[in-house]
Amino acid sequence: MSTETLTIQSLGAQGDGVAHGEKGPVFVPFSLPGDTVAVARVKDQGTIMSITSPSPDRVEPPCRHFGPDGVGGACGGCSLQHMAKPAYNIFKRDSVAAALASKGLKPEICPTFEAHPGERRRLVYTVRRREGALIIGFNQAGTRHVVPIEECPIQSPGLFSKLPALKAIAKACNSDAFRLVVTETMTGLDVSVEGLQGGMADREKRGLTDVVMKLAGIARVSVNGEIIIEPVKPQLDFGGARVVLPPGAFTQATAEAEEEMARLAIAHIGKAKRVADLFAGIGTFALRMARVAQVHAVESDEKAVKALDHAARNTQGIKPVSVERRDLFRRPMMASELKTMDAVVFDPPRAGAEDQCRELARSSVKKIVAISCNPLTLARDLAILTAGGYRIHQVTPIDQFLWSPHVEAVATLTKG
């Protein structure tokens, strides 16, 4: 280990400051371009010892758990609380632009749709029991150390206010290590206990049920996918269609970002009569688009398919929604199957939709909306589509993971 003074020149993809020296780049967490910092260096990693000259974009972090001096260690949930909002928004936009440019794509990139404090409705807590004490919080970056959370400005007030209830549920699980996947719904919190080794005995399930019955605001608790107690079905509203969430179901992190992504998609498909929604999940976009077009929704997860289908069948005022369970990674929709579609919307996992995009590139679908949480795989997929004759109208960065390096994006394309 050596100590040296560095001037930070850029931000890396993970939000670490980067100094470029004679021996290559040095990555320094919690630093910003323009900072001059004294660091303890080990190979290409630097730890801030002191800040000699701060960046003009440096601001006071709003959370006590942020940074190397956070309470009990730095919470790994945020990496950019110390960055002023204008520079932060540009960083998110530039992350998308750089990924697209790496594939030779230079479309119009709109300003970043901003996230704000108090919007996150879905979080994953880590729970550990050490020496009889229960710890619930988030892992310190790059470690297995759990930072107990006493405040969290990204969470919705309704979610964070239930932390005592979540601690009671965690205590009743009587295990040393697991996760709580928590989603705030219209009817209360959906709490999914995951990674509980050995499951739960009947006696433990009864004990957990007794605890939840005394708590307010808990819609459901499940353990490793098994529903233990469901005082009320957890529901989300997608454009007037109410969907009952399967245990631990994927949802967008914030309702505000979800609404904006849906708005962009619906605006682009315009007067399309038939739309395919690929990687449809529980119907986040399909059920909203059904207000203006017939939708064929394709998803691999059986429980998500059933939830989507049930919501579609029980919602008035929407056009027909057909549902298909299908693994699009192994069996993408072929160009011949897409010939009846006027538009396609796809929102795949981080791996993207490479094989599906190859079929789309061969298709005659007029309009495509590509939604992605990974700019690199989005760039690859868009390059396939543009090589097949599609033109990118615009790309909009969507920030729903506040103060993290992660960014969503919505790209709109037209054939010809």
GROMACS .gro file of C-alpha atoms in nm:
model
  416
    1MET     CA    1   0.000   0.000   0.000
    2SER     CA    2   0.120   0.348  -0.086
    3THR     CA    3  -0.007   0.699  -0.011
    4GLU     CA    4  -0.025   0.956  -0.287
    5THR     CA    5  -0.215   1.264  -0.400
    6LEU     CA    6  -0.431   1.234  -0.709
    7THR     CA    7  -0.652   1.461  -0.918
    8ILE     CA    8  -0.974   1.291  -1.026
    9GLN     CA    9  -1.039   1.332  -1.397
   10SER     CA   10  -1.356   1.135  -1.470
   11LEU     CA   11  -1.620   0.902  -1.330
   12GLY     CA   12  -1.611   0.531  -1.401
   13ALA     CA   13  -1.913   0.324  -1.499
   14GLN     CA   14  -1.972   0.225  -1.134
   15GLY     CA   15  -1.960   0.583  -1.009
   16ASP     CA   16  -1.603   0.574  -0.877
   17GLY     CA   17  -1.374   0.868  -0.948
   18VAL     CA   18  -1.091   0.783  -1.188
   19ALA     CA   19  -0.741   0.931  -1.182
   20HIS     CA   20  -0.521   0.854  -1.482
   21GLY     CA   21  -0.157   0.810  -1.387
   22GLU     CA   22   0.161   0.669  -1.535
   23LYS     CA   23   0.079   0.323  -1.401
   24GLY     CA   24  -0.276   0.327  -1.534
   25PRO     CA   25  -0.612   0.430  -1.389
   26VAL     CA   26  -0.681   0.446  -1.016
   27PHE     CA   27  -1.043   0.405  -0.903
   28VAL     CA   28  -1.140   0.608  -0.597
   29PRO     CA   29  -1.490   0.562  -0.446
   30PHE     CA   30  -1.670   0.875  -0.319
   31SER     CA   31  -1.457   1.109  -0.532
   32LEU     CA   32  -1.559   1.337  -0.820
   33PRO     CA   33  -1.395   1.490  -1.127
   34GLY     CA   34  -1.209   1.798  -1.008
   35ASP     CA   35  -1.130   1.657  -0.662
   36THR     CA   36  -0.770   1.653  -0.547
   37VAL     CA   37  -0.745   1.377  -0.290
   38ALA     CA   38  -0.485   1.202  -0.078
   39VAL     CA   39  -0.547   0.829  -0.110
   40ALA     CA   40  -0.416   0.504   0.028
   41ARG     CA   41  -0.353   0.305  -0.288
   42VAL     CA   42  -0.353  -0.071  -0.337
   43LYS     CA   43  -0.293  -0.161  -0.702
   44ASP     CA   44  -0.566   0.025  -0.898
   45GLN     CA   45  -0.788   0.097  -0.597
   46GLY     CA   46  -0.767   0.410  -0.385
   47THR     CA   47  -0.928   0.495  -0.049
   48ILE     CA   48  -0.971   0.864   0.033
   49MET     CA   49  -0.765   0.975   0.332
   50SER     CA   50  -0.836   1.347   0.289
   51ILE     CA   51  -0.967   1.591   0.028
   52THR     CA   52  -0.708   1.858  -0.054
   53SER     CA   53  -0.925   2.049  -0.300
   54PRO     CA   54  -1.293   1.961  -0.353
   55SER     CA   55  -1.468   1.946  -0.691
   56PRO     CA   56  -1.710   2.234  -0.763
   57ASP     CA   57  -1.973   1.962  -0.809
   58ARG     CA   58  -1.929   1.825  -0.456
   59VAL     CA   59  -2.224   1.869  -0.219
   60GLU     CA   60  -2.308   1.751   0.132
   61PRO     CA   61  -2.459   1.398   0.125
   62PRO     CA   62  -2.814   1.390   0.267
   63CYS     CA   63  -2.773   1.053   0.444
   64ARG     CA   64  -2.562   0.974   0.751
   65HIS     CA   65  -2.482   0.626   0.615
   66PHE     CA   66  -2.316   0.754   0.297
   67GLY     CA   67  -1.944   0.760   0.238
   68PRO     CA   68  -1.641   0.607   0.408
   69ASP     CA   69  -1.735   0.771   0.740
   70GLY     CA   70  -2.096   0.646   0.738
   71VAL     CA   71  -2.241   0.505   1.058
   72GLY     CA   72  -2.116   0.148   1.089
   73GLY     CA   73  -1.948   0.173   0.748
   74ALA     CA   74  -2.061   0.301   0.412
   75CYS     CA   75  -2.396   0.167   0.299
   76GLY     CA   76  -2.351   0.015  -0.045
   77GLY     CA   77  -2.690   0.129  -0.169
   78CYS     CA   78  -2.574   0.472  -0.292
   79SER     CA   79  -2.250   0.588  -0.451
   80LEU     CA   80  -2.326   0.941  -0.577
   81GLN     CA   81  -2.499   1.135  -0.299
   82HIS     CA   82  -2.203   1.375  -0.292
   83MET     CA   83  -2.261   1.488  -0.653
   84ALA     CA   84  -2.459   1.803  -0.743
   85LYS     CA   85  -2.781   1.736  -0.934
   86PRO     CA   86  -2.690   1.899  -1.270
   87ALA     CA   87  -2.363   1.707  -1.297
   88TYR     CA   88  -2.534   1.390  -1.175
   89ASN     CA   89  -2.802   1.410  -1.446
   90ILE     CA   90  -2.537   1.464  -1.711
   91PHE     CA   91  -2.346   1.160  -1.582
   92LYS     CA   92  -2.655   0.944  -1.625
   93ARG     CA   93  -2.717   1.078  -1.975
   94ASP     CA   94  -2.353   1.039  -2.074
   95SER     CA   95  -2.353   0.678  -1.949
   96VAL     CA   96  -2.619   0.599  -2.207
   97ALA     CA   97  -2.453   0.808  -2.479
   98ALA     CA   98  -2.114   0.639  -2.428
   99ALA     CA   99  -2.266   0.291  -2.449
  100LEU     CA  100  -2.445   0.378  -2.773
  101ALA     CA  101  -2.137   0.545  -2.920
  102SER     CA  102  -1.938   0.225  -2.855
  103LYS     CA  103  -2.160   0.063  -3.121
  104GLY     CA  104  -2.139   0.361  -3.359
  105LEU     CA  105  -2.482   0.492  -3.261
  106LYS     CA  106  -2.535   0.865  -3.209
  107PRO     CA  107  -2.910   0.922  -3.184
  108GLU     CA  108  -3.085   1.213  -3.017
  109ILE     CA  109  -3.056   1.161  -2.642
  110CYS     CA  110  -3.312   1.346  -2.435
  111PRO     CA  111  -3.246   1.498  -2.092
  112THR     CA  112  -3.249   1.250  -1.805
  113PHE     CA  113  -3.587   1.184  -1.647
  114GLU     CA  114  -3.500   1.263  -1.287
  115ALA     CA  115  -3.547   1.055  -0.976
  116HIS     CA  116  -3.617   1.226  -0.644
  117PRO     CA  117  -3.580   1.133  -0.278
  118GLY     CA  118  -3.864   0.936  -0.125
  119GLU     CA  119  -3.975   0.758  -0.444
  120ARG     CA  120  -3.834   0.405  -0.415
  121ARG     CA  121  -4.113   0.155  -0.352
  122ARG     CA  122  -3.912  -0.168  -0.382
  123LEU     CA  123  -3.597  -0.261  -0.191
  124VAL     CA  124  -3.399  -0.569  -0.092
  125TYR     CA  125  -3.280  -0.570   0.270
  126THR     CA  126  -3.005  -0.796   0.397
  127VAL     CA  127  -3.070  -0.954   0.739
  128ARG     CA  128  -2.798  -1.095   0.963
  129ARG     CA  129  -2.803  -1.220   1.320
  130ARG     CA  130  -2.475  -1.175   1.508
  131GLU     CA  131  -2.420  -1.258   1.874
  132GLY     CA  132  -2.795  -1.257   1.929
  133ALA     CA  133  -2.845  -0.913   1.772
  134LEU     CA  134  -3.058  -0.875   1.460
  135ILE     CA  135  -2.919  -0.645   1.191
  136ILE     CA  136  -3.132  -0.527   0.898
  137GLY     CA  137  -2.984  -0.301   0.635
  138PHE     CA  138  -2.768  -0.298   0.322
  139ASN     CA  139  -2.429  -0.449   0.248
  140GLN     CA  140  -2.128  -0.224   0.261
  141ALA     CA  141  -1.993  -0.195  -0.093
  142GLY     CA  142  -1.769  -0.488  -0.186
  143THR     CA  143  -1.811  -0.665   0.148
  144ARG     CA  144  -2.047  -0.897   0.338
  145HIS     CA  145  -2.069  -0.646   0.623
  146VAL     CA  146  -2.426  -0.527   0.679
  147VAL     CA  147  -2.478  -0.160   0.765
  148PRO     CA  148  -2.782  -0.122   0.997
  149ILE     CA  149  -3.012   0.143   0.854
  150GLU     CA  150  -3.137   0.429   1.070
  151GLU     CA  151  -3.241   0.655   0.783
  152CYS     CA  152  -3.280   0.619   0.407
  153PRO     CA  153  -3.373   0.921   0.192
  154ILE     CA  154  -3.436   0.718  -0.125
  155GLN     CA  155  -3.719   0.510   0.024
  156SER     CA  156  -4.082   0.615   0.008
  157PRO     CA  157  -4.204   0.737   0.348
  158GLY     CA  158  -4.463   0.460   0.353
  159LEU     CA  159  -4.200   0.193   0.306
  160PHE     CA  160  -3.944   0.329   0.552
  161SER     CA  161  -4.206   0.391   0.821
  162LYS     CA  162  -4.263   0.015   0.832
  163LEU     CA  163  -3.902  -0.066   0.926
  164PRO     CA  164  -4.003  -0.165   1.285
  165ALA     CA  165  -4.261  -0.405   1.138
  166LEU     CA  166  -3.999  -0.551   0.904
  167LYS     CA  167  -3.766  -0.604   1.198
  168ALA     CA  168  -4.043  -0.791   1.381
  169ILE     CA  169  -4.097  -1.013   1.076
  170ALA     CA  170  -3.723  -1.074   1.042
  171LYS     CA  171  -3.694  -1.165   1.409
  172ALA     CA  172  -3.978  -1.418   1.376
  173CYS     CA  173  -3.794  -1.590   1.091
  174ASN     CA  174  -3.538  -1.715   1.345
  175SER     CA  175  -3.250  -1.752   1.099
  176ASP     CA  176  -2.898  -1.610   1.083
  177ALA     CA  177  -2.890  -1.490   0.721
  178PHE     CA  178  -3.155  -1.411   0.457
  179ARG     CA  179  -3.306  -1.131   0.250
  180LEU     CA  180  -3.629  -0.933   0.267
  181VAL     CA  181  -3.764  -0.825  -0.072
  182VAL     CA  182  -4.014  -0.553   0.012
  183THR     CA  183  -4.258  -0.382  -0.226
  184GLU     CA  184  -4.496  -0.104  -0.130
  185THR     CA  185  -4.834  -0.170  -0.292
  186MET     CA  186  -5.173   0.000  -0.288
  187THR     CA  187  -5.290  -0.233  -0.011
  188GLY     CA  188  -4.977  -0.258   0.205
  189LEU     CA  189  -4.629  -0.405   0.198
  190ASP     CA  190  -4.558  -0.727   0.014
  191VAL     CA  191  -4.273  -0.892   0.209
  192SER     CA  192  -4.089  -1.184   0.051
  193VAL     CA  193  -3.838  -1.367   0.271
  194GLU     CA  194  -3.575  -1.517   0.040
  195GLY     CA  195  -3.267  -1.730   0.092
  196LEU     CA  196  -3.395  -1.882   0.418
  197GLN     CA  197  -3.194  -2.203   0.446
  198GLY     CA  198  -3.402  -2.509   0.530
  199GLY     CA  199  -3.732  -2.324   0.504
  200MET     CA  200  -3.959  -2.298   0.808
  201ALA     CA  201  -4.116  -2.559   1.033
  202ASP     CA  202  -4.492  -2.546   1.089
  203ARG     CA  203  -4.439  -2.412   1.440
  204GLU     CA  204  -4.224  -2.127   1.303
  205LYS     CA  205  -4.486  -2.048   1.038
  206ARG     CA  206  -4.751  -2.019   1.308
  207GLY     CA  207  -4.524  -1.790   1.508
  208LEU     CA  208  -4.463  -1.569   1.203
  209THR     CA  209  -4.837  -1.558   1.134
  210ASP     CA  210  -4.907  -1.447   1.492
  211VAL     CA  211  -4.652  -1.165   1.457
  212VAL     CA  212  -4.792  -1.038   1.125
  213MET     CA  213  -5.149  -1.041   1.257
  214LYS     CA  214  -5.045  -0.780   1.514
  215LEU     CA  215  -4.882  -0.550   1.255
  216ALA     CA  216  -5.052  -0.281   1.049
  217GLY     CA  217  -4.982  -0.217   0.683
  218ILE     CA  218  -4.856  -0.566   0.586
  219ALA     CA  219  -5.044  -0.713   0.290
  220ARG     CA  220  -4.859  -1.043   0.263
  221VAL     CA  221  -4.556  -1.235   0.389
  222SER     CA  222  -4.411  -1.524   0.190
  223VAL     CA  223  -4.106  -1.742   0.260
  224ASN     CA  224  -3.904  -1.883  -0.030
  225GLY     CA  225  -4.208  -1.833  -0.254
  226GLU     CA  226  -4.463  -1.991  -0.017
  227ILE     CA  227  -4.736  -1.757   0.108
  228ILE     CA  228  -4.743  -1.774   0.489
  229ILE     CA  229  -5.006  -1.511   0.555
  230GLU     CA  230  -5.199  -1.273   0.331
  231PRO     CA  231  -5.428  -1.038   0.524
  232VAL     CA  232  -5.504  -0.860   0.194
  233LYS     CA  233  -5.388  -0.921  -0.162
  234PRO     CA  234  -5.100  -0.689  -0.259
  235GLN     CA  235  -5.203  -0.492  -0.566
  236LEU     CA  236  -5.054  -0.240  -0.808
  237ASP     CA  237  -5.244  -0.023  -1.053
  238PHE     CA  238  -5.132  -0.023  -1.417
  239GLY     CA  239  -5.341   0.236  -1.595
  240GLY     CA  240  -5.659   0.138  -1.413
  241ALA     CA  241  -5.592  -0.236  -1.422
  242ARG     CA  242  -5.527  -0.382  -1.077
  243VAL     CA  243  -5.268  -0.659  -1.068
  244VAL     CA  244  -5.219  -0.892  -0.772
  245LEU     CA  245  -4.844  -0.943  -0.732
  246PRO     CA  246  -4.704  -1.296  -0.717
  247PRO     CA  247  -4.466  -1.341  -0.420
  248GLY     CA  248  -4.141  -1.152  -0.480
  249ALA     CA  249  -4.257  -1.035  -0.823
  250PHE     CA  250  -4.040  -0.794  -1.021
  251THR     CA  251  -4.171  -0.439  -1.035
  252GLN     CA  252  -4.017  -0.113  -1.149
  253ALA     CA  253  -3.834   0.055  -0.862
  254THR     CA  254  -4.042   0.374  -0.867
  255ALA     CA  255  -4.396   0.445  -0.979
  256GLU     CA  256  -4.286   0.778  -1.132
  257ALA     CA  257  -4.028   0.617  -1.362
  258GLU     CA  258  -4.274   0.344  -1.455
  259GLU     CA  259  -4.535   0.602  -1.557
  260GLU     CA  260  -4.283   0.791  -1.771
  261MET     CA  261  -4.162   0.477  -1.949
  262ALA     CA  262  -4.521   0.378  -2.021
  263ARG     CA  263  -4.602   0.728  -2.145
  264LEU     CA  264  -4.309   0.722  -2.387
  265ALA     CA  265  -4.407   0.379  -2.515
  266ILE     CA  266  -4.773   0.467  -2.569
  267ALA     CA  267  -4.684   0.796  -2.739
  268HIS     CA  268  -4.459   0.614  -2.985
  269ILE     CA  269  -4.692   0.328  -3.078
  270GLY     CA  270  -4.952   0.594  -3.163
  271LYS     CA  271  -5.246   0.446  -3.355
  272ALA     CA  272  -5.106   0.093  -3.375
  273LYS     CA  273  -5.390  -0.158  -3.365
  274ARG     CA  274  -5.193  -0.468  -3.259
  275VAL     CA  275  -4.894  -0.454  -3.026
  276ALA     CA  276  -4.666  -0.729  -2.892
  277ASP     CA  277  -4.526  -0.676  -2.541
  278LEU     CA  278  -4.222  -0.901  -2.504
  279PHE     CA  279  -4.075  -0.985  -2.161
  280ALA     CA  280  -4.408  -0.852  -2.036
  281GLY     CA  281  -4.370  -0.944  -1.667
  282ILE     CA  282  -4.691  -0.883  -1.472
  283GLY     CA  283  -4.825  -0.640  -1.732
  284THR     CA  284  -4.657  -0.313  -1.644
  285PHE     CA  285  -4.682  -0.188  -2.002
  286ALA     CA  286  -4.922  -0.438  -2.162
  287LEU     CA  287  -5.219  -0.341  -1.946
  288ARG     CA  288  -5.162   0.029  -2.003
  289MET     CA  289  -5.124  -0.015  -2.379
  290ALA     CA  290  -5.446  -0.218  -2.386
  291ARG     CA  291  -5.630   0.111  -2.341
  292VAL     CA  292  -5.536   0.201  -2.700
  293ALA     CA  293  -5.451  -0.127  -2.881
  294GLN     CA  294  -5.491  -0.502  -2.880
  295VAL     CA  295  -5.192  -0.652  -2.699
  296HIS     CA  296  -5.021  -0.989  -2.716
  297ALA     CA  297  -4.811  -1.022  -2.398
  298VAL     CA  298  -4.528  -1.276  -2.384
  299GLU     CA  299  -4.352  -1.373  -2.059
  300SER     CA  300  -4.165  -1.681  -1.933
  301ASP     CA  301  -4.255  -1.670  -1.563
  302GLU     CA  302  -4.569  -1.873  -1.499
  303LYS     CA  303  -4.688  -1.677  -1.196
  304ALA     CA  304  -4.640  -1.344  -1.375
  305VAL     CA  305  -4.835  -1.473  -1.676
  306LYS     CA  306  -5.124  -1.579  -1.455
  307ALA     CA  307  -5.128  -1.244  -1.271
  308LEU     CA  308  -5.130  -1.052  -1.599
  309ASP     CA  309  -5.403  -1.269  -1.749
  310HIS     CA  310  -5.623  -1.241  -1.440
  311ALA     CA  311  -5.592  -0.862  -1.437
  312ALA     CA  312  -5.672  -0.836  -1.808
  313ARG     CA  313  -5.981  -1.055  -1.773
  314ASN     CA  314  -6.109  -0.850  -1.480
  315THR     CA  315  -6.051  -0.500  -1.613
  316GLN     CA  316  -6.324  -0.314  -1.800
  317GLY     CA  317  -6.266  -0.068  -2.079
  318ILE     CA  318  -5.952  -0.226  -2.230
  319LYS     CA  319  -5.900  -0.392  -2.565
  320PRO     CA  320  -5.829  -0.766  -2.589
  321VAL     CA  321  -5.509  -0.890  -2.421
  322SER     CA  322  -5.378  -1.233  -2.519
  323VAL     CA  323  -5.111  -1.391  -2.299
  324GLU     CA  324  -4.842  -1.643  -2.391
  325ARG     CA  325  -4.595  -1.816  -2.164
  326ARG     CA  326  -4.270  -1.844  -2.357
  327ASP     CA  327  -3.896  -1.822  -2.292
  328LEU     CA  328  -3.788  -1.560  -2.543
  329PHE     CA  329  -3.419  -1.631  -2.481
  330ARG     CA  330  -3.459  -1.990  -2.601
  331ARG     CA  331  -3.747  -1.935  -2.842
  332PRO     CA  332  -3.777  -1.575  -2.963
  333MET     CA  333  -4.082  -1.470  -3.161
  334MET     CA  334  -3.996  -1.524  -3.524
  335ALA     CA  335  -4.029  -1.259  -3.793
  336SER     CA  336  -4.312  -1.462  -3.945
  337GLU     CA  337  -4.501  -1.456  -3.613
  338LEU     CA  338  -4.463  -1.080  -3.587
  339LYS     CA  339  -4.610  -0.999  -3.928
  340THR     CA  340  -4.953  -0.919  -3.779
  341MET     CA  341  -4.806  -0.670  -3.531
  342ASP     CA  342  -4.798  -0.295  -3.591
  343ALA     CA  343  -4.563  -0.231  -3.299
  344VAL     CA  344  -4.346  -0.417  -3.048
  345VAL     CA  345  -4.241  -0.314  -2.698
  346PHE     CA  346  -3.970  -0.514  -2.522
  347ASP     CA  347  -3.820  -0.479  -2.173
  348PRO     CA  348  -3.577  -0.766  -2.112
  349PRO     CA  349  -3.352  -0.841  -1.813
  350ARG     CA  350  -2.998  -0.700  -1.803
  351ALA     CA  351  -2.876  -0.957  -2.057
  352GLY     CA  352  -3.083  -0.782  -2.323
  353ALA     CA  353  -3.270  -0.938  -2.614
  354GLU     CA  354  -3.005  -1.021  -2.875
  355ASP     CA  355  -3.175  -1.319  -3.042
  356GLN     CA  356  -3.515  -1.153  -3.029
  357CYS     CA  357  -3.373  -0.840  -3.190
  358ARG     CA  358  -3.231  -1.046  -3.476
  359GLU     CA  359  -3.584  -1.166  -3.551
  360LEU     CA  360  -3.724  -0.815  -3.511
  361ALA     CA  361  -3.461  -0.685  -3.755
  362ARG     CA  362  -3.596  -0.931  -4.013
  363SER     CA  363  -3.957  -0.836  -3.946
  364SER     CA  364  -4.190  -0.579  -4.100
  365VAL     CA  365  -4.300  -0.433  -3.766
  366LYS     CA  366  -4.328  -0.057  -3.816
  367LYS     CA  367  -4.255   0.069  -3.466
  368ILE     CA  368  -4.043  -0.062  -3.178
  369VAL     CA  369  -3.995   0.060  -2.820
  370ALA     CA  370  -3.685  -0.082  -2.651
  371ILE     CA  371  -3.667  -0.046  -2.272
  372SER     CA  372  -3.351  -0.150  -2.090
  373CYS     CA  373  -3.179  -0.135  -1.752
  374ASN     CA  374  -2.837  -0.199  -1.912
  375PRO     CA  375  -2.705   0.061  -2.160
  376LEU     CA  376  -2.440  -0.180  -2.293
  377THR     CA  377  -2.680  -0.455  -2.396
  378LEU     CA  378  -2.926  -0.191  -2.518
  379ALA     CA  379  -2.656  -0.053  -2.748
  380ARG     CA  380  -2.587  -0.402  -2.886
  381ASP     CA  381  -2.958  -0.464  -2.946
  382LEU     CA  382  -3.014  -0.126  -3.111
  383ALA     CA  383  -2.716  -0.187  -3.340
  384ILE     CA  384  -2.882  -0.510  -3.457
  385LEU     CA  385  -3.209  -0.328  -3.522
  386THR     CA  386  -3.051  -0.038  -3.710
  387ALA     CA  387  -2.856  -0.284  -3.925
  388GLY     CA  388  -3.195  -0.436  -4.010
  389GLY     CA  389  -3.334  -0.107  -4.135
  390TYR     CA  390  -3.471   0.059  -3.822
  391ARG     CA  391  -3.410   0.425  -3.744
  392ILE     CA  392  -3.374   0.543  -3.385
  393HIS     CA  393  -3.597   0.843  -3.312
  394GLN     CA  394  -3.465   0.921  -2.966
  395VAL     CA  395  -3.335   0.767  -2.646
  396THR     CA  396  -3.448   0.886  -2.303
  397PRO     CA  397  -3.240   0.803  -1.992
  398ILE     CA  398  -3.466   0.715  -1.698
  399ASP     CA  399  -3.324   0.752  -1.347
  400GLN     CA  400  -3.511   0.538  -1.098
  401PHE     CA  401  -3.209   0.424  -0.898
  402LEU     CA  402  -3.130   0.754  -0.730
  403TRP     CA  403  -2.763   0.820  -0.639
  404SER     CA  404  -2.647   0.496  -0.798
  405PRO     CA  405  -2.459   0.451  -1.128
  406HIS     CA  406  -2.748   0.250  -1.275
  407VAL     CA  407  -2.972   0.400  -1.541
  408GLU     CA  408  -3.267   0.280  -1.748
  409ALA     CA  409  -3.332   0.395  -2.103
  410VAL     CA  410  -3.623   0.401  -2.346
  411ALA     CA  411  -3.542   0.397  -2.718
  412THR     CA  412  -3.804   0.450  -2.990
  413LEU     CA  413  -3.751   0.317  -3.343
  414THR     CA  414  -3.930   0.313  -3.678
  415LYS     CA  415  -3.873   0.084  -3.975
  416GLY     CA  416  -3.737   0.263  -4.281
   0.00000   0.00000   0.00000
